[in-house]
Amino acid sequence: SSFTFADVFMTELTDPQNSGDAGRYVELYNNGDSNVDLSTGWTVQRWTNANADPTASSMVALTGNISSGGFYVICNDAGKFSAFWPDLTCDQDIGTGGFADSNGDDNMALLLDGNIVDMFGLAGEDGSGTGHEFEDGRAERAESNITASATWDASGWNIDNDSGGGDGNQYAPE
């Protein structure tokens, strides 16, 4: 598969008010013209609680393929995810405590061969009360933001959270 860094990027991160950890997931999108084999060096990681270094347990290699114009959902428990989101499919279950299990104040990155391709939030900064808090809500890529960015840019996201950001708390599966 051929690819460029900007072809695959994060489009949604969730921490619904009513789901605990069952409704949490991260969605990727392939904006490119070719399918991408995610097992060719693609990884994810997150930073928690203002840590300067990513959480070791969150560093996970991706598997599977994401078709051109397609989505890829990473969840923390496929069984719970399917029960909670009956109309969605978890493409990769990476377990709890990691990248797809954020309580909404963490920073997330999509990497290719160890290089950050797409970044959500500021590494080393707790997201609580910032422009990258999606606690009890979600972060959705803004419609005008159609490529990956290795540098955080709040204007590229629509964020709802329990601190009153956006439309406030979000309940799933609504």
JSON list of C-alpha atoms in Angstrom, two decimals, residues 21-92:
[
{"chain": "A", "resi": 21, "resn": "ASP", "atom": "CA", "xyz": [-15.16, 2.91, 29.88]},
{"chain": "A", "resi": 22, "resn": "ALA", "atom": "CA", "xyz": [-17.47, 0.88, 27.59]},
{"chain": "A", "resi": 23, "resn": "GLY", "atom": "CA", "xyz": [-18.23, 3.70, 25.15]},
{"chain": "A", "resi": 24, "resn": "ARG", "atom": "CA", "xyz": [-14.73, 5.05, 24.72]},
{"chain": "A", "resi": 25, "resn": "TYR", "atom": "CA", "xyz": [-13.08, 4.80, 21.34]},
{"chain": "A", "resi": 26, "resn": "VAL", "atom": "CA", "xyz": [-10.86, 6.59, 18.85]},
{"chain": "A", "resi": 27, "resn": "GLU", "atom": "CA", "xyz": [-11.82, 6.75, 15.18]},
{"chain": "A", "resi": 28, "resn": "LEU", "atom": "CA", "xyz": [-9.30, 7.06, 12.35]},
{"chain": "A", "resi": 29, "resn": "TYR", "atom": "CA", "xyz": [-10.03, 8.08, 8.77]},
{"chain": "A", "resi": 30, "resn": "ASN", "atom": "CA", "xyz": [-8.11, 7.46, 5.54]},
{"chain": "A", "resi": 31, "resn": "ASN", "atom": "CA", "xyz": [-8.33, 10.53, 3.33]},
{"chain": "A", "resi": 32, "resn": "GLY", "atom": "CA", "xyz": [-6.01, 9.04, 0.71]},
{"chain": "A", "resi": 33, "resn": "ASP", "atom": "CA", "xyz": [-6.62, 7.39, -2.63]},
{"chain": "A", "resi": 34, "resn": "SER", "atom": "CA", "xyz": [-5.15, 4.04, -1.55]},
{"chain": "A", "resi": 35, "resn": "ASN", "atom": "CA", "xyz": [-5.86, 1.48, 1.13]},
{"chain": "A", "resi": 36, "resn": "VAL", "atom": "CA", "xyz": [-3.43, 1.58, 4.06]},
{"chain": "A", "resi": 37, "resn": "ASP", "atom": "CA", "xyz": [-2.07, -1.49, 5.83]},
{"chain": "A", "resi": 38, "resn": "LEU", "atom": "CA", "xyz": [-1.85, -0.25, 9.41]},
{"chain": "A", "resi": 39, "resn": "SER", "atom": "CA", "xyz": [0.48, -3.10, 10.39]},
{"chain": "A", "resi": 40, "resn": "THR", "atom": "CA", "xyz": [3.30, -1.40, 8.43]},
{"chain": "A", "resi": 41, "resn": "GLY", "atom": "CA", "xyz": [4.62, 0.78, 11.26]},
{"chain": "A", "resi": 42, "resn": "TRP", "atom": "CA", "xyz": [1.46, 2.55, 12.47]},
{"chain": "A", "resi": 43, "resn": "THR", "atom": "CA", "xyz": [1.16, 2.90, 16.27]},
{"chain": "A", "resi": 44, "resn": "VAL", "atom": "CA", "xyz": [-0.80, 4.94, 18.80]},
{"chain": "A", "resi": 45, "resn": "GLN", "atom": "CA", "xyz": [0.03, 6.34, 22.22]},
{"chain": "A", "resi": 46, "resn": "ARG", "atom": "CA", "xyz": [-1.33, 8.71, 24.86]},
{"chain": "A", "resi": 47, "resn": "TRP", "atom": "CA", "xyz": [-0.01, 10.94, 27.62]},
{"chain": "A", "resi": 48, "resn": "THR", "atom": "CA", "xyz": [-1.91, 10.97, 30.93]},
{"chain": "A", "resi": 49, "resn": "ASN", "atom": "CA", "xyz": [-2.03, 13.29, 33.94]},
{"chain": "A", "resi": 50, "resn": "ALA", "atom": "CA", "xyz": [0.39, 15.91, 32.56]},
{"chain": "A", "resi": 51, "resn": "ASN", "atom": "CA", "xyz": [3.18, 13.35, 32.16]},
{"chain": "A", "resi": 52, "resn": "ALA", "atom": "CA", "xyz": [5.97, 14.49, 29.88]},
{"chain": "A", "resi": 53, "resn": "ASP", "atom": "CA", "xyz": [6.37, 10.96, 28.54]},
{"chain": "A", "resi": 54, "resn": "PRO", "atom": "CA", "xyz": [3.66, 8.81, 26.99]},
{"chain": "A", "resi": 55, "resn": "THR", "atom": "CA", "xyz": [2.14, 6.09, 29.14]},
{"chain": "A", "resi": 56, "resn": "ALA", "atom": "CA", "xyz": [4.01, 2.88, 28.29]},
{"chain": "A", "resi": 57, "resn": "SER", "atom": "CA", "xyz": [0.87, 0.69, 28.32]},
{"chain": "A", "resi": 58, "resn": "SER", "atom": "CA", "xyz": [-0.77, 2.99, 25.76]},
{"chain": "A", "resi": 59, "resn": "MET", "atom": "CA", "xyz": [1.83, 2.38, 23.06]},
{"chain": "A", "resi": 60, "resn": "VAL", "atom": "CA", "xyz": [0.14, -0.10, 20.73]},
{"chain": "A", "resi": 61, "resn": "ALA", "atom": "CA", "xyz": [0.91, -1.27, 17.21]},
{"chain": "A", "resi": 62, "resn": "LEU", "atom": "CA", "xyz": [-2.07, -1.11, 14.88]},
{"chain": "A", "resi": 63, "resn": "THR", "atom": "CA", "xyz": [-3.20, -4.01, 12.71]},
{"chain": "A", "resi": 64, "resn": "GLY", "atom": "CA", "xyz": [-5.64, -4.39, 9.87]},
{"chain": "A", "resi": 65, "resn": "ASN", "atom": "CA", "xyz": [-6.37, -2.24, 6.87]},
{"chain": "A", "resi": 66, "resn": "ILE", "atom": "CA", "xyz": [-8.16, 1.05, 6.42]},
{"chain": "A", "resi": 67, "resn": "SER", "atom": "CA", "xyz": [-9.67, 1.49, 2.99]},
{"chain": "A", "resi": 68, "resn": "SER", "atom": "CA", "xyz": [-9.49, 4.68, 0.99]},
{"chain": "A", "resi": 69, "resn": "GLY", "atom": "CA", "xyz": [-12.24, 6.93, 2.31]},
{"chain": "A", "resi": 70, "resn": "GLY", "atom": "CA", "xyz": [-12.82, 4.49, 5.17]},
{"chain": "A", "resi": 71, "resn": "PHE", "atom": "CA", "xyz": [-12.91, 4.65, 8.95]},
{"chain": "A", "resi": 72, "resn": "TYR", "atom": "CA", "xyz": [-11.13, 2.45, 11.51]},
{"chain": "A", "resi": 73, "resn": "VAL", "atom": "CA", "xyz": [-12.37, 2.31, 15.10]},
{"chain": "A", "resi": 74, "resn": "ILE", "atom": "CA", "xyz": [-10.03, 1.48, 17.97]},
{"chain": "A", "resi": 75, "resn": "CYS", "atom": "CA", "xyz": [-11.82, 0.44, 21.16]},
{"chain": "A", "resi": 76, "resn": "ASN", "atom": "CA", "xyz": [-10.89, -0.79, 24.63]},
{"chain": "A", "resi": 77, "resn": "ASP", "atom": "CA", "xyz": [-13.23, -3.82, 24.81]},
{"chain": "A", "resi": 78, "resn": "ALA", "atom": "CA", "xyz": [-14.92, -5.14, 21.67]},
{"chain": "A", "resi": 79, "resn": "GLY", "atom": "CA", "xyz": [-17.67, -6.99, 23.57]},
{"chain": "A", "resi": 80, "resn": "LYS", "atom": "CA", "xyz": [-18.71, -3.98, 25.65]},
{"chain": "A", "resi": 81, "resn": "PHE", "atom": "CA", "xyz": [-18.29, -1.72, 22.63]},
{"chain": "A", "resi": 82, "resn": "SER", "atom": "CA", "xyz": [-20.67, -3.81, 20.49]},
{"chain": "A", "resi": 83, "resn": "ALA", "atom": "CA", "xyz": [-23.30, -3.84, 23.24]},
{"chain": "A", "resi": 84, "resn": "PHE", "atom": "CA", "xyz": [-23.00, -0.09, 23.71]},
{"chain": "A", "resi": 85, "resn": "TRP", "atom": "CA", "xyz": [-22.67, 0.91, 20.03]},
{"chain": "A", "resi": 86, "resn": "PRO", "atom": "CA", "xyz": [-24.78, -1.64, 18.10]},
{"chain": "A", "resi": 87, "resn": "ASP", "atom": "CA", "xyz": [-24.45, 0.31, 14.83]},
{"chain": "A", "resi": 88, "resn": "LEU", "atom": "CA", "xyz": [-20.64, 0.61, 14.94]},
{"chain": "A", "resi": 89, "resn": "THR", "atom": "CA", "xyz": [-17.83, -1.90, 14.52]},
{"chain": "A", "resi": 90, "resn": "CYS", "atom": "CA", "xyz": [-14.66, -1.98, 16.60]},
{"chain": "A", "resi": 91, "resn": "ASP", "atom": "CA", "xyz": [-11.87, -2.74, 14.14]},
{"chain": "A", "resi": 92, "resn": "GLN", "atom": "CA", "xyz": [-9.19, -3.21, 16.79]}
]
